[in-house]
C-alpha positions as CSV (number, residue, x, y, z in Angstrom):
1,M,30.0,25.0,-54.1
2,I,26.9,23.8,-52.4
3,I,29.1,21.3,-50.7
4,I,31.6,23.4,-49.3
5,A,29.1,26.0,-47.7
6,I,27.4,22.9,-45.6
7,I,31.4,22.1,-44.9
8,V,31.9,25.4,-43.4
9,I,28.7,25.8,-41.9
10,T,29.1,22.2,-40.4
11,A,32.3,23.0,-39.0
12,I,31.2,26.8,-37.2
13,I,28.4,24.8,-35.5
14,A,30.8,21.9,-34.5
15,L,33.1,24.7,-33.6
16,F,30.0,26.9,-31.4
17,F,28.6,23.4,-29.3
18,I,32.9,22.5,-28.4
19,C,32.9,26.4,-27.3
20,K,29.5,25.5,-24.7
21,I,30.8,22.4,-23.8
22,I,34.2,24.3,-22.2
23,K,32.2,26.6,-20.7
24,Y,30.0,24.5,-19.3
25,L,32.7,21.9,-17.9
26,K,34.3,24.7,-16.8
27,A,31.5,26.1,-14.6
28,L,30.8,22.4,-13.8
29,S,34.4,21.7,-11.7
30,K,33.7,25.2,-10.2
31,I,30.1,23.8,-8.8
32,K,32.0,21.1,-7.7
33,Q,34.8,23.1,-5.7
34,T,32.3,25.6,-3.7
35,A,30.1,22.3,-2.9
36,I,28.6,22.4,0.5
37,K,30.7,20.3,3.1
38,P,29.5,18.9,5.9
39,E,30.8,19.7,9.1
40,Q,30.5,16.5,11.4
41,K,30.9,12.9,10.2
42,L,27.4,11.1,10.5
43,D,27.1,7.1,10.2
44,Y,23.7,6.8,8.3
45,F,21.6,4.3,9.6
46,R,18.0,3.2,8.5
47,D,15.9,0.6,10.6
48,F,15.3,-3.4,8.7
49,P,11.1,-2.9,8.3
50,D,9.6,-5.7,10.8
51,E,9.4,-8.5,9.3
52,N,6.5,-9.7,11.0
53,A,3.8,-6.7,10.4
54,T,1.0,-7.2,9.2
55,P,-0.2,-5.0,5.9
56,G,-2.2,-2.4,8.8
57,E,0.2,-1.9,10.8
58,A,2.6,-1.0,7.9
59,G,0.1,1.0,6.4
60,F,-0.1,2.9,9.9
61,L,3.1,3.7,10.9
62,Y,3.6,4.9,6.5
63,Y,0.6,7.4,7.1
64,F,0.6,7.8,10.6
65,D,2.6,11.7,10.8
66,K,0.0,12.9,8.3
67,K,-3.2,13.8,9.8
68,G,-6.2,11.3,8.9
69,A,-4.1,9.7,5.9
70,F,-4.6,6.5,7.7
71,T,-8.6,6.5,7.1
72,T,-8.0,8.1,3.6
73,N,-6.2,5.2,2.4
74,I,-8.2,2.8,4.5
75,S,-9.0,0.8,1.0
76,K,-5.1,0.4,0.4
77,V,-4.6,-1.0,3.8
78,V,-7.9,-3.5,3.2
79,S,-6.4,-4.5,-0.1
80,G,-3.3,-5.4,1.5
81,I,-4.9,-6.9,4.6
82,I,-6.6,-9.2,2.0
83,L,-3.7,-9.8,-0.4
84,D,-1.8,-11.4,2.8
85,L,-4.3,-13.1,3.9
86,A,-4.5,-14.8,0.2
87,L,-0.4,-15.2,1.0
88,K,-0.9,-17.1,4.3
89,K,-3.5,-19.2,2.1
90,V,-6.9,-18.0,4.9
91,I,-8.3,-17.1,1.6
92,T,-8.2,-18.0,-2.2
93,F,-9.3,-15.8,-5.5
94,K,-10.9,-18.0,-8.1
95,E,-12.2,-16.8,-11.6
96,N,-16.0,-17.8,-12.7
97,P,-15.1,-19.4,-16.1
98,A,-18.1,-17.7,-17.6
99,K,-17.7,-14.2,-16.2
100,K,-13.5,-14.0,-16.5
101,E,-14.1,-10.2,-14.8
102,E,-15.4,-11.8,-12.0
103,V,-13.5,-13.2,-9.4
104,Y,-14.8,-15.8,-6.2
105,I,-13.1,-15.1,-2.9
106,E,-13.1,-18.5,-1.1
107,I,-12.9,-18.8,2.7
108,N,-10.3,-21.7,3.8
109,R,-10.4,-20.3,7.1
110,N,-7.8,-23.0,9.1
111,L,-9.2,-22.6,12.6
112,G,-6.0,-23.5,14.0
113,T,-4.5,-20.3,12.1
114,K,-3.4,-17.3,14.3
115,L,-3.9,-14.7,12.9
116,P,-2.7,-10.7,13.7
117,E,-5.7,-8.9,15.1
118,D,-5.9,-6.3,12.3
119,E,-6.1,-9.9,9.6
120,E,-8.7,-10.9,12.1
121,K,-10.6,-8.3,11.5
122,V,-10.5,-8.4,7.8
123,L,-11.1,-11.7,8.2
124,E,-14.6,-11.4,10.6
125,I,-16.0,-8.6,7.8
126,L,-15.5,-11.8,5.1
127,L,-17.7,-14.4,7.2
128,E,-20.4,-12.0,8.1
129,T,-20.5,-11.1,4.3
130,K,-20.7,-14.9,3.2
131,E,-23.3,-15.7,6.0
132,Y,-24.9,-12.4,4.9
133,I,-25.1,-14.2,1.5
134,N,-26.0,-17.3,2.2
135,K,-29.0,-16.0,5.0
136,K,-30.4,-13.9,1.7
137,N,-30.0,-16.6,-1.4
138,K,-31.7,-19.3,1.4
139,S,-28.9,-21.8,0.8
140,E,-29.1,-24.6,2.2
141,T,-25.6,-25.8,1.5
142,D,-22.9,-23.2,3.5
143,L,-20.5,-22.0,0.7
144,N,-16.9,-20.8,1.4
145,T,-17.0,-18.3,-1.5
146,I,-18.1,-14.6,-1.7
147,T,-17.1,-12.0,-4.3
148,M,-17.2,-8.3,-4.3
149,K,-20.0,-8.0,-5.4
150,D,-21.3,-9.8,-2.8
151,I,-19.0,-7.4,0.1
152,E,-20.5,-4.1,-1.7
153,T,-24.0,-5.4,-1.0
154,Y,-23.4,-6.6,2.6
155,A,-21.5,-3.3,2.9
156,R,-24.3,-1.1,1.6
157,K,-27.3,-3.1,3.7
158,N,-25.0,-3.1,7.1
159,D,-23.7,0.6,6.9
160,K,-22.9,0.8,10.5
161,T,-21.8,-1.9,11.5
162,F,-18.8,-2.6,7.9
163,L,-18.4,1.3,9.1
164,S,-17.5,0.4,12.7
165,K,-14.9,-2.9,11.3
166,I,-13.2,-1.1,9.1
167,E,-12.9,2.2,11.5
168,S,-11.4,-0.4,14.1
169,I,-8.5,-1.3,12.1
170,E,-6.9,1.9,13.2
171,K,-6.9,1.6,16.5
172,I,-6.2,-2.2,16.6
173,V,-2.9,-1.5,14.5
174,K,-2.4,1.3,16.8
175,T,-2.6,-0.5,19.7
176,S,-0.8,-3.0,18.6
177,E,2.7,-0.3,17.1
178,E,2.6,1.4,20.8
179,E,2.7,-2.3,22.0
180,K,5.6,-2.5,19.7
181,G,7.3,0.4,20.8
182,N,7.4,1.4,17.4
183,Y,4.6,4.4,18.2
184,D,4.5,6.9,21.0
185,K,0.9,8.1,21.3
186,N,2.6,11.7,23.4
187,I,3.3,12.4,19.7
188,E,-0.2,13.5,18.6
189,K,-0.6,15.8,21.1
């Protein structure tokens, strides 16, 4: 008796859901029939990104329409430039075997390497940090490695210089994008 009751209840529930599915399929077909159709045919067009763009230039183009967004996201842009310098083998990252969480930035500056101006500015900050740390530690040998903590120390002690160099990255990439024709300064007005 209980088994028959379970079978009947299951059949009623199944019938209920089948009715609901049919109802929703009919509603869906009506929606497809009344869909808005474009009045004119447009070809989809999308620019391919500049393969030679630096992270600073890409960041500027990504953030330029949002007032102040480039400056707000400058840490992401600088991080991207540092990673790009690593890809170009201008700098390398090395792990401190004694302290796994400490990472060294080794500067391998090849003087023959021509870098875009925004990457040159970040490399300049790294080189100035290296000089500052070498003077501070009164190192007899010119060490080519710095840590993130060294960069933070340099930034705190030389805040005006550091900030002016960081802020100049926006001006550099803005000028570069204007020269390439990717940005029109009259849009800002």
